[in-house]
PDB file of C-alpha atoms and ligand atoms in Angstrom:
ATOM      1  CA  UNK R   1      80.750   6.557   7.352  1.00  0.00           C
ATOM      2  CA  UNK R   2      79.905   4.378  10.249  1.00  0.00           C
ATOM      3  CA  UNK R   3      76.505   2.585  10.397  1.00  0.00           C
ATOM      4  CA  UNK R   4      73.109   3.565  11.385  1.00  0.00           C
ATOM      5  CA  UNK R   5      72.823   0.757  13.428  1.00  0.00           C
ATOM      6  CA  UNK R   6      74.443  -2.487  13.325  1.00  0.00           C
ATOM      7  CA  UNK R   7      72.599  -5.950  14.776  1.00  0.00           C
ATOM      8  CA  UNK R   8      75.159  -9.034  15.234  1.00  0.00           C
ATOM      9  CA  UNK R   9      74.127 -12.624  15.853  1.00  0.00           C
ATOM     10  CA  UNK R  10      71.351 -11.312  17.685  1.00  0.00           C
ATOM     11  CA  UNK R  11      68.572 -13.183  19.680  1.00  0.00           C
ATOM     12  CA  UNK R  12      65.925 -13.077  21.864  1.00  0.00           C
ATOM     13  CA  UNK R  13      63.968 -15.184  24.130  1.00  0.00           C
ATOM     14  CA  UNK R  14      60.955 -15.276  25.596  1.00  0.00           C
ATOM     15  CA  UNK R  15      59.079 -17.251  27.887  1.00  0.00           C
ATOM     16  CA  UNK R  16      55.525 -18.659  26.142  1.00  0.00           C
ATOM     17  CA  UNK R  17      53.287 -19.386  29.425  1.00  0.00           C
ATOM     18  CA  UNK R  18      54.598 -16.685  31.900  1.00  0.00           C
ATOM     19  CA  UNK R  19      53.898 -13.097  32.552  1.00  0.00           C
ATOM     20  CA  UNK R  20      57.343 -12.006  33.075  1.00  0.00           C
ATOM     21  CA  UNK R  21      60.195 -12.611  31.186  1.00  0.00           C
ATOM     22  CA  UNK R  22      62.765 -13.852  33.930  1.00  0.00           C
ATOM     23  CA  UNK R  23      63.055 -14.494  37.439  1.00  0.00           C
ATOM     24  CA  UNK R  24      65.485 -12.831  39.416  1.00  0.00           C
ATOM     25  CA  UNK R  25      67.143 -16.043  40.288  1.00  0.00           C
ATOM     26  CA  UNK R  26      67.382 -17.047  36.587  1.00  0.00           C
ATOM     27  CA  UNK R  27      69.723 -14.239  35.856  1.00  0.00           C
ATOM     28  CA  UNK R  28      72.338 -15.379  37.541  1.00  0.00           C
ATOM     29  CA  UNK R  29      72.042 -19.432  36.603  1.00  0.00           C
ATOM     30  CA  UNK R  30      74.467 -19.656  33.728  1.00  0.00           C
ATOM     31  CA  UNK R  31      73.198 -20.126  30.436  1.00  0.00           C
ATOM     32  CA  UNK R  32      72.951 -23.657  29.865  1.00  0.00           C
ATOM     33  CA  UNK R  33      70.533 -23.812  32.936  1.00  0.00           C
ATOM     34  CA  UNK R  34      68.450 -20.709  31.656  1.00  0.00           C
ATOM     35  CA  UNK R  35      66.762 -23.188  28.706  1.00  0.00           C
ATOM     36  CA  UNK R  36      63.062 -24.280  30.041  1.00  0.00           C
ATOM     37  CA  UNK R  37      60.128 -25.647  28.542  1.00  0.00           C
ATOM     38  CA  UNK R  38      57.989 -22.676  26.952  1.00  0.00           C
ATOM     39  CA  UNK R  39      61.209 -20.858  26.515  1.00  0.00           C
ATOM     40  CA  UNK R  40      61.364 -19.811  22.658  1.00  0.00           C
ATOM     41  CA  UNK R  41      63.759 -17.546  20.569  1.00  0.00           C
ATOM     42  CA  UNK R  42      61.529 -14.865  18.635  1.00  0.00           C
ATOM     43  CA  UNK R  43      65.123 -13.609  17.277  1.00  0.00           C
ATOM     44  CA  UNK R  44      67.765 -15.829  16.900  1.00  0.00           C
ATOM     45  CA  UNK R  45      71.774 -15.134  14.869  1.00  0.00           C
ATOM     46  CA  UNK R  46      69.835 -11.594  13.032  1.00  0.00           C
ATOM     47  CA  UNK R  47      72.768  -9.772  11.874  1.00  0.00           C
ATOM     48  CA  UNK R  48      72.356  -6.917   9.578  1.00  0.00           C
ATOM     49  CA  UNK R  49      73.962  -2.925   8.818  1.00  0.00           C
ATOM     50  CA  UNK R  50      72.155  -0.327   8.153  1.00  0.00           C
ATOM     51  CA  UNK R  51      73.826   2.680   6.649  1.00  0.00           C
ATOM     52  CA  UNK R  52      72.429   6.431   7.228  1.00  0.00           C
ATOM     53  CA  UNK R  53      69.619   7.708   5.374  1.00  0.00           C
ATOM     54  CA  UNK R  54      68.800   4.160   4.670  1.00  0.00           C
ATOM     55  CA  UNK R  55      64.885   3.191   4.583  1.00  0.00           C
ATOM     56  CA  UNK R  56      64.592  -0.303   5.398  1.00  0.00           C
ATOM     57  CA  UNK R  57      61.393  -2.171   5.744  1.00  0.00           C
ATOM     58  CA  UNK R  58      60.739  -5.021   7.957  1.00  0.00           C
ATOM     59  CA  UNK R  59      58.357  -7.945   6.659  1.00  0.00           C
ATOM     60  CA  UNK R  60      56.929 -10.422   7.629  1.00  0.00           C
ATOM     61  CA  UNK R  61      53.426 -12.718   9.107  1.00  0.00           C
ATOM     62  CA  UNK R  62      51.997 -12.215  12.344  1.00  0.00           C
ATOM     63  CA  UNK R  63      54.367 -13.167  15.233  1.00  0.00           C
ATOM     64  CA  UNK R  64      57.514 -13.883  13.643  1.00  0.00           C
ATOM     65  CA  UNK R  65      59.519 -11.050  15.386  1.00  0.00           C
ATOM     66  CA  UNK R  66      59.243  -8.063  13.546  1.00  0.00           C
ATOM     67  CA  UNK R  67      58.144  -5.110  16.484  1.00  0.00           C
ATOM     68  CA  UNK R  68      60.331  -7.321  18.818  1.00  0.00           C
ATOM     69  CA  UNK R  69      63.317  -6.316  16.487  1.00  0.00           C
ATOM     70  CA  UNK R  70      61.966  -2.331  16.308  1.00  0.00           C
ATOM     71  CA  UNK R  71      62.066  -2.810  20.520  1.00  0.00           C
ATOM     72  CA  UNK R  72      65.397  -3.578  19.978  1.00  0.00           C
ATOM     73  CA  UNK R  73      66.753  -0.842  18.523  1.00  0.00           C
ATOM     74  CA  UNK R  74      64.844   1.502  20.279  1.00  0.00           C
ATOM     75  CA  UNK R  75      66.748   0.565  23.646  1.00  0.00           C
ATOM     76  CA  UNK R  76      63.530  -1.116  25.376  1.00  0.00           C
ATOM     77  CA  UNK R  77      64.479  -4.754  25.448  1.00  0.00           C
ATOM     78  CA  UNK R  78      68.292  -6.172  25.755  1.00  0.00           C
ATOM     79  CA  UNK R  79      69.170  -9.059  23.602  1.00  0.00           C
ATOM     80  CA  UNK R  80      69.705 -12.106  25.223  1.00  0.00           C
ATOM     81  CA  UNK R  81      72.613 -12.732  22.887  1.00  0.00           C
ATOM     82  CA  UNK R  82      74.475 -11.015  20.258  1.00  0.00           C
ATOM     83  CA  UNK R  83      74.122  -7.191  20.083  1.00  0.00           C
ATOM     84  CA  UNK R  84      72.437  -3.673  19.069  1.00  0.00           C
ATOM     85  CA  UNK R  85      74.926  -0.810  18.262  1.00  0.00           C
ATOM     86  CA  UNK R  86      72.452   2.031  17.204  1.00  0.00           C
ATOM     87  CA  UNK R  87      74.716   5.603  16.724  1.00  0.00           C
ATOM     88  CA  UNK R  88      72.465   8.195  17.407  1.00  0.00           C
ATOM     89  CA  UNK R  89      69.519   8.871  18.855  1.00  0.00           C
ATOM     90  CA  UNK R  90      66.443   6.699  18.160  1.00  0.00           C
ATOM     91  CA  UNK R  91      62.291   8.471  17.820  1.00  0.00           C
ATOM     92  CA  UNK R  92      60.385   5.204  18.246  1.00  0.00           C
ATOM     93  CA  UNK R  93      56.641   5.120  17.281  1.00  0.00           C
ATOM     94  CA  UNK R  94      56.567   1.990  18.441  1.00  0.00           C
ATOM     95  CA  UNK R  95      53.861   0.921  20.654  1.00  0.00           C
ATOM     96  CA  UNK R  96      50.640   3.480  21.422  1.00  0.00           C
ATOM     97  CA  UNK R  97      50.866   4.184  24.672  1.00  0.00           C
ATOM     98  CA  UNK R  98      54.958   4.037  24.658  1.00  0.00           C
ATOM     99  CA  UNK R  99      56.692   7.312  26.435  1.00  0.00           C
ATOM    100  CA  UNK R 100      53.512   9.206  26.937  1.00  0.00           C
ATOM    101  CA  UNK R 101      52.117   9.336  30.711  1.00  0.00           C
ATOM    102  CA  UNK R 102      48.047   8.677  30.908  1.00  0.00           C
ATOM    103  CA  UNK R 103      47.323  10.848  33.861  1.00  0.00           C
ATOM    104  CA  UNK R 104      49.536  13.211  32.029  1.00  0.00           C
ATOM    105  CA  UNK R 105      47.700  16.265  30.041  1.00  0.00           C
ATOM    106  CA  UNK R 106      48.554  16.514  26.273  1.00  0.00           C
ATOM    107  CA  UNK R 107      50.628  19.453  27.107  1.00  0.00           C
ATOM    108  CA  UNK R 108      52.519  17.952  29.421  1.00  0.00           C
ATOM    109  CA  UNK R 109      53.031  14.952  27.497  1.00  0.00           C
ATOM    110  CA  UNK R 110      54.382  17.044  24.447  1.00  0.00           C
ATOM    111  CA  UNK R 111      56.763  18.119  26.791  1.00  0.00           C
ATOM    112  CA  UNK R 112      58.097  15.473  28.682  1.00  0.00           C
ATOM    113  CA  UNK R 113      58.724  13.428  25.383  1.00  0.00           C
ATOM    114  CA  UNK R 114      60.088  16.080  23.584  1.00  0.00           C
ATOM    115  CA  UNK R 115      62.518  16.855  26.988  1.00  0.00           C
ATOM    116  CA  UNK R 116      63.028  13.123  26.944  1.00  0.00           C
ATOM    117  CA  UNK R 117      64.890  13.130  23.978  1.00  0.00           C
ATOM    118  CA  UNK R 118      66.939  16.159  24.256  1.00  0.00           C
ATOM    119  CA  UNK R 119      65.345  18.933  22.884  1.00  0.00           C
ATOM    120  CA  UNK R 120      65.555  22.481  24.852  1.00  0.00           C
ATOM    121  CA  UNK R 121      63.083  24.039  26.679  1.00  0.00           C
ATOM    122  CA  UNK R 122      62.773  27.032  24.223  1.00  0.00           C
ATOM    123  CA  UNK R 123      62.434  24.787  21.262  1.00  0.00           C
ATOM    124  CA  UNK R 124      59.779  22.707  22.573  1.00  0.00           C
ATOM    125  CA  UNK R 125      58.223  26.124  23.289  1.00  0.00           C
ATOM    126  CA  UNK R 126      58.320  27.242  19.674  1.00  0.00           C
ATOM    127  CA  UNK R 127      57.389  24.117  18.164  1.00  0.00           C
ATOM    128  CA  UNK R 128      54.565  22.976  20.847  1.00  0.00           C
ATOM    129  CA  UNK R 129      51.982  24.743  18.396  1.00  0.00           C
ATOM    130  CA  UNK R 130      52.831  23.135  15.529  1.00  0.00           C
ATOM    131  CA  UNK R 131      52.995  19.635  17.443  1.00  0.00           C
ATOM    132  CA  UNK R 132      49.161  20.166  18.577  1.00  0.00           C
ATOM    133  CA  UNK R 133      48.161  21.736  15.164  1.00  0.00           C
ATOM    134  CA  UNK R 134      49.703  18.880  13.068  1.00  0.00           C
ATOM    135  CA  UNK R 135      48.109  16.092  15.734  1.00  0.00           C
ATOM    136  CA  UNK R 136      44.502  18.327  15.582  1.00  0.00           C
ATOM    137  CA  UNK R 137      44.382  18.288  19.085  1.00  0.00           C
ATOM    138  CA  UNK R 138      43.722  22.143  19.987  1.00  0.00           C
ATOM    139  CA  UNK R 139      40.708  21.285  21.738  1.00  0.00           C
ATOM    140  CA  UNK R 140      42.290  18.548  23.983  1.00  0.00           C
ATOM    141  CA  UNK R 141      45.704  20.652  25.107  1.00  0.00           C
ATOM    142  CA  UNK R 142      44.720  20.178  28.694  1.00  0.00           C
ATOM    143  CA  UNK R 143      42.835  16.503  28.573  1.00  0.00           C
ATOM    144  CA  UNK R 144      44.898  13.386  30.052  1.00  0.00           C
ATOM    145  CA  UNK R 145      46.384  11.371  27.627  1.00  0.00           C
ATOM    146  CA  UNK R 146      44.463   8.340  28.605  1.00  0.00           C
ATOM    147  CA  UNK R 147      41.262  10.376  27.725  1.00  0.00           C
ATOM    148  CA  UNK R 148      42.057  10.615  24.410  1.00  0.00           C
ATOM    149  CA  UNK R 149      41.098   7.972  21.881  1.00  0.00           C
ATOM    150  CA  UNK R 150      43.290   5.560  19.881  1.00  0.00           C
ATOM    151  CA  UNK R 151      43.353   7.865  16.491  1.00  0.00           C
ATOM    152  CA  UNK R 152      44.229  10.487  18.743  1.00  0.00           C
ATOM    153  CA  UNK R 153      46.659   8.812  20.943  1.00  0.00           C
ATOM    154  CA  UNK R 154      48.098   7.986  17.264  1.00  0.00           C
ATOM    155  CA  UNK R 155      48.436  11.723  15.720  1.00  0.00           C
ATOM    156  CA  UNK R 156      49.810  12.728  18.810  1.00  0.00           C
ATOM    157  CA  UNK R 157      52.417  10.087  18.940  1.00  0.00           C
ATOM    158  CA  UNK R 158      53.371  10.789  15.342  1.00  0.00           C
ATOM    159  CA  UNK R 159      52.991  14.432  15.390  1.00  0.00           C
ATOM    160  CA  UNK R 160      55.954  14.780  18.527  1.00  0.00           C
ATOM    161  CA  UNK R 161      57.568  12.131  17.462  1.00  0.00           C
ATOM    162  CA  UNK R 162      58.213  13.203  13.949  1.00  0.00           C
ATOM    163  CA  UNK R 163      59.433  16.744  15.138  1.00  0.00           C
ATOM    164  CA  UNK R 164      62.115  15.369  17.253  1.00  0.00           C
ATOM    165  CA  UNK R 165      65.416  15.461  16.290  1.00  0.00           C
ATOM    166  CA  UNK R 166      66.709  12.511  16.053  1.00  0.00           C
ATOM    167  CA  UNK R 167      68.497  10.950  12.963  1.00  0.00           C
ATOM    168  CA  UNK R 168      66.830   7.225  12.737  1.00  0.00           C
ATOM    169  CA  UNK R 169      62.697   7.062  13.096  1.00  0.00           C
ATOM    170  CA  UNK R 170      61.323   3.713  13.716  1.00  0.00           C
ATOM    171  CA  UNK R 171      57.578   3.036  12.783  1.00  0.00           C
ATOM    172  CA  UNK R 172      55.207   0.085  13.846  1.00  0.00           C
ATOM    173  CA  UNK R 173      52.249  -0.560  12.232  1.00  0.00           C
ATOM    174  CA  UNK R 174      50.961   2.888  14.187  1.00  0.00           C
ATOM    175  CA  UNK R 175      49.781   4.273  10.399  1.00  0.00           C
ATOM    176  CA  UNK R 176      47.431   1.727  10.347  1.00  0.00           C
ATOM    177  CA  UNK R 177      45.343   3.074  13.249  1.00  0.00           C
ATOM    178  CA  UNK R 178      44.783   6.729  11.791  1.00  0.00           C
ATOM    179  CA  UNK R 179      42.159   7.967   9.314  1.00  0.00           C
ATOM    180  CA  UNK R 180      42.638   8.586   5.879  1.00  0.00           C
ATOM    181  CA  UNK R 181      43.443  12.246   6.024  1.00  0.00           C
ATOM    182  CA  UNK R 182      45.709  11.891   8.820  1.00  0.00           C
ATOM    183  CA  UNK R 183      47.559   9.207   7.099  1.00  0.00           C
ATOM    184  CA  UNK R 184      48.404  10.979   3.914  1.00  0.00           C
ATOM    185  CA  UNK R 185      49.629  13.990   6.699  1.00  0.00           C
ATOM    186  CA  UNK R 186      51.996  11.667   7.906  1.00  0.00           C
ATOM    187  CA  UNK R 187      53.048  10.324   4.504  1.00  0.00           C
ATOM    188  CA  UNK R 188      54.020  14.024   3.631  1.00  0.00           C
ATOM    189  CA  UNK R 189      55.960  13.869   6.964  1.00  0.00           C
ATOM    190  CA  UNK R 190      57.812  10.831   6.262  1.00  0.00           C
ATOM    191  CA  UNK R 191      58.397  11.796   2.706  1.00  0.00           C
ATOM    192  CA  UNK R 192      60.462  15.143   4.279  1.00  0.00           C
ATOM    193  CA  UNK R 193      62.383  13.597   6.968  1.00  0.00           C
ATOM    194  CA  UNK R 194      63.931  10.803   4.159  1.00  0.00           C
ATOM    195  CA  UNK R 195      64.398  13.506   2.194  1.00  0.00           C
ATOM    196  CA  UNK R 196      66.312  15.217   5.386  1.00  0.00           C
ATOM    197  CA  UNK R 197      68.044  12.332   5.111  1.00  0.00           C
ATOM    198  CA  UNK R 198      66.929  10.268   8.421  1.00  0.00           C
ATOM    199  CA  UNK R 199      67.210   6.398   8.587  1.00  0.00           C
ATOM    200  CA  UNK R 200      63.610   4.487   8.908  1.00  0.00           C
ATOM    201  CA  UNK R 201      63.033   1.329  10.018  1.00  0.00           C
ATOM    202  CA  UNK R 202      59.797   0.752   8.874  1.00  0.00           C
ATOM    203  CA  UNK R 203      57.399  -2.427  10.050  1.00  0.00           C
ATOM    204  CA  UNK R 204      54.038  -2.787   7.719  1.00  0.00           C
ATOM    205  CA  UNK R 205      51.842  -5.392   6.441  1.00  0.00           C
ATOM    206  CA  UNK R 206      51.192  -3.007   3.938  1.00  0.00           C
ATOM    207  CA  UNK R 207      52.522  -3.179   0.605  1.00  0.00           C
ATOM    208  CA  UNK R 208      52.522  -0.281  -1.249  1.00  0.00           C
ATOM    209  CA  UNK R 209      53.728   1.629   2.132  1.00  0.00           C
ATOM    210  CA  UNK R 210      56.808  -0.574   2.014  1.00  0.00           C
ATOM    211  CA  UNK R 211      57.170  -0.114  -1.348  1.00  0.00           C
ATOM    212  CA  UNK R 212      56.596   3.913  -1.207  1.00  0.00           C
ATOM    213  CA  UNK R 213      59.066   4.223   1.665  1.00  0.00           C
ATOM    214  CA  UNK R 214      61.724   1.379   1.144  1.00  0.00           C
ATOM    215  CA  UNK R 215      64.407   0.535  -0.175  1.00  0.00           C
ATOM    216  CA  UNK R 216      65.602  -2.115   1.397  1.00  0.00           C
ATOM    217  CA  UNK R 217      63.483  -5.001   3.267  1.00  0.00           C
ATOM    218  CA  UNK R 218      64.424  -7.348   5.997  1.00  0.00           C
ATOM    219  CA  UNK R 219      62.405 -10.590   6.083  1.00  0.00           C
ATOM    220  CA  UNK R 220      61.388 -12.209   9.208  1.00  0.00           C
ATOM    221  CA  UNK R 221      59.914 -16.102   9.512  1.00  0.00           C
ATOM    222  CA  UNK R 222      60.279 -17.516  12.921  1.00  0.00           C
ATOM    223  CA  UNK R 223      62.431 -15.500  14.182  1.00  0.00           C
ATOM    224  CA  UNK R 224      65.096 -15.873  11.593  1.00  0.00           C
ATOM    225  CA  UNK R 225      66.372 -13.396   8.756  1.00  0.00           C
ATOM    226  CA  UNK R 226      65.602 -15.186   5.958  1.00  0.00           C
ATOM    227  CA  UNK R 227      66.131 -12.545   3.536  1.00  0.00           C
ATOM    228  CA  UNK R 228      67.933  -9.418   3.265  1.00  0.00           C
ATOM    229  CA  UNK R 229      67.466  -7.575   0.048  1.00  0.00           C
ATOM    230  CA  UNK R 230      66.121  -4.826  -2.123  1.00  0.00           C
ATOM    231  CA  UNK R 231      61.987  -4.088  -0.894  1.00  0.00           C
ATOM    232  CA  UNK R 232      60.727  -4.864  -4.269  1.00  0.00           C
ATOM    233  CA  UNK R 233      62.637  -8.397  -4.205  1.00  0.00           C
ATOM    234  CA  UNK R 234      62.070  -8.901  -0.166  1.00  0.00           C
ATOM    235  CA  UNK R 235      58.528  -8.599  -1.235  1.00  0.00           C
ATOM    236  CA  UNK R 236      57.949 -10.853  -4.079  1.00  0.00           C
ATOM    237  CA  UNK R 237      59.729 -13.931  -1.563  1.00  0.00           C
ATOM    238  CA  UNK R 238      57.216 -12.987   0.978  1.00  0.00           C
ATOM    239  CA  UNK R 239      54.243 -13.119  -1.453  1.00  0.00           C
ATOM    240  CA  UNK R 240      55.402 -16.149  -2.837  1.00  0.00           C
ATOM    241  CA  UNK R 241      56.208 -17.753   0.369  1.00  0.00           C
ATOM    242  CA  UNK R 242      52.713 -16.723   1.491  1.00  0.00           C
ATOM    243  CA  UNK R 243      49.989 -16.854  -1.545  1.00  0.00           C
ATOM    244  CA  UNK R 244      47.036 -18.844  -0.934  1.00  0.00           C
ATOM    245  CA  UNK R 245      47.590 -18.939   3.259  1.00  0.00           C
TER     246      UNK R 245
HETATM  247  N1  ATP I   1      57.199  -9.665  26.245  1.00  0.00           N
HETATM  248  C1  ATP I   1      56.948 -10.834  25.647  1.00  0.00           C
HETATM  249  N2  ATP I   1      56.873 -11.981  26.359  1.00  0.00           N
HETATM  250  C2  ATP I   1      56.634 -13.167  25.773  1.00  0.00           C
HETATM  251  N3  ATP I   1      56.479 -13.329  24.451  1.00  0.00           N
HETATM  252  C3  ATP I   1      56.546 -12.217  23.674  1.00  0.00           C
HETATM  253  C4  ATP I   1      56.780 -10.916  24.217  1.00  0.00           C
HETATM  254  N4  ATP I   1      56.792 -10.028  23.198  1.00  0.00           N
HETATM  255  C5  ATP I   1      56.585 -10.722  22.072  1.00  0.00           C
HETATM  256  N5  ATP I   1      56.440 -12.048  22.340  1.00  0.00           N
HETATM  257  C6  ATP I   1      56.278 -13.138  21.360  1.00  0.00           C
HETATM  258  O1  ATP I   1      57.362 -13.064  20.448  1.00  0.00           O
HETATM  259  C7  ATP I   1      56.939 -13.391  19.133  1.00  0.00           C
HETATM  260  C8  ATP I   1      57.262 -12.252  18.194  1.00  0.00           C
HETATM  261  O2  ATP I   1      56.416 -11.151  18.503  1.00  0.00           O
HETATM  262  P1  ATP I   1      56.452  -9.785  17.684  1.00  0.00           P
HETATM  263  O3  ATP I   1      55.501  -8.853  18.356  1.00  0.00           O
HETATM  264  O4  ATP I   1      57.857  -9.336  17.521  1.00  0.00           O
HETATM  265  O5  ATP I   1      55.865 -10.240  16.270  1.00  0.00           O
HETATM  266  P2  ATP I   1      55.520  -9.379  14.970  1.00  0.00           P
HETATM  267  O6  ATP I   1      56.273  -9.984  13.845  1.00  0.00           O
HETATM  268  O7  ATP I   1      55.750  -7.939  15.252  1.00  0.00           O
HETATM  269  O8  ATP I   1      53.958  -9.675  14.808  1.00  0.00           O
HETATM  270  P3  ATP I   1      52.725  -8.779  14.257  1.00  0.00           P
HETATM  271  O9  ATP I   1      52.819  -8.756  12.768  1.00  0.00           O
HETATM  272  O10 ATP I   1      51.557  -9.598  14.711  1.00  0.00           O
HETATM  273  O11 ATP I   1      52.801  -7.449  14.903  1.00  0.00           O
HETATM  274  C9  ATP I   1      55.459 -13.722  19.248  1.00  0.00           C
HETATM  275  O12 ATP I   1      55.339 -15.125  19.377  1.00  0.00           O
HETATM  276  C10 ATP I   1      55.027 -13.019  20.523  1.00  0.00           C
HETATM  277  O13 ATP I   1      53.954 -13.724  21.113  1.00  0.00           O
END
């Protein structure tokens, strides 16, 4: 069976004390010019497999590359070396506000992501209750998206997200945000779709979610894989690494 998604000597760079990334110009200096002060590699030579239905999750402190790596896989950033090979399609809850439109209504946002990624027009029509009804958002069907708050914004995200059909889900951090009740919702939800057989790439700082979802951990420091092994194992190096910081 092929891979999930395969990452190869991959790396990154970004620019420390600058808005963009890269100037137009830069793109075509060749590489050995493209190296300037504030220039750092938040990836750098990250190779790893994944296999379907894996769960992996990615650990790691504050910084050290771990939702730059989710970004990767979902398509939004290009390596600046190496390279992403993700086979099939990718539901990224990745960052709040990412594919949903604020002067969009919740409605229409439902719809455009779910269109975004493929599904028909009658589907979406048959499942648009149960996307609102599982996100709790009867009352705010017709409100723009930017009107709604952050736990909202959340459920939403998850609840279309989660229905799409897509075999690998990546998650960032976006549990953390909901309340309690919600949470154990989306637990359920997670809990069927591994069970469906879907890859996860999962980023947390929390352990007994990595531990409840993963098998497998990656761990990040500075950019670098330092470790890629079973969660429980992946785990115990980080804690170790980190007690008493
Ligand atoms: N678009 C960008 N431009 C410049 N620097 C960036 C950009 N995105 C991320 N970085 C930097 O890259 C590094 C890795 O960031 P990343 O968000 O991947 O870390 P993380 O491991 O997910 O951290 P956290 O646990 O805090 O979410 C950080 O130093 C961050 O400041």
């Amino acid at each position: 069976m092929s891979a999930a998604i395969d990452v190869r000597d991959l790396g990154v760079q970004f620019r420390r004390n600058r808005r963009g990334r890269r100037s137009f110009k830069d793109l075509f200096a060749d590489a050995s010019r493209r190296s300037r002060p504030g220039e750092f590699w938040a990836l750098r030579d990250v190779s790893f497999t994944v296999r379907p239905g894996e769960s992996i999750g990615v650990v790691g402190r504050n910084g050290q590359g771990k939702s730059t790596l989710l970004r990767l896989v979902a398509g939004v950033l290009l390596p600046d070396e190496g390279s992403v090979t993700v086979n099939g399609g990718v539901a990224p809850l990745i960052e709040l506000t990412g594919g949903f439109v604020g002067d969009l209504t919740v409605r229409e946002n439902v719809r455009l992501t779910a269109g975004l990624h493929g599904m028909p027009k009658q589907e979406i029509a048959r499942r648009y209750e149960d996307m609102i009804a599982f996100a709790e958002l009867q009352d705010f069907q017709e409100t723009p998206y930017k009107h709604l708050s952050n736990g909202m914004k959340v459920r939403l995200a998850f609840s279309v997200v989660s229905q799409l059909n897509e075999p690998i889900l990546l998650v960032d951090e976006v549990l953390a945000v909901g309340d309690k009740a919600f949470r154990d919702k989306c637990y359920r939800r997670i809990d069927e779709l591994l069970a469906e057989g879907r890859t996860l790439f999962f980023v947390s700082h929390n352990e007994r979610d990595l531990r409840r979802f993963c098998t497998r951990g990656l761990y990040l420091d500075k950019g670098a894989l330092v470790l890629d092994a079973g969660i429980g194992e992946v785990l115990d190096r980080y804690n170790a690494d980190h007690s008493g910081r």
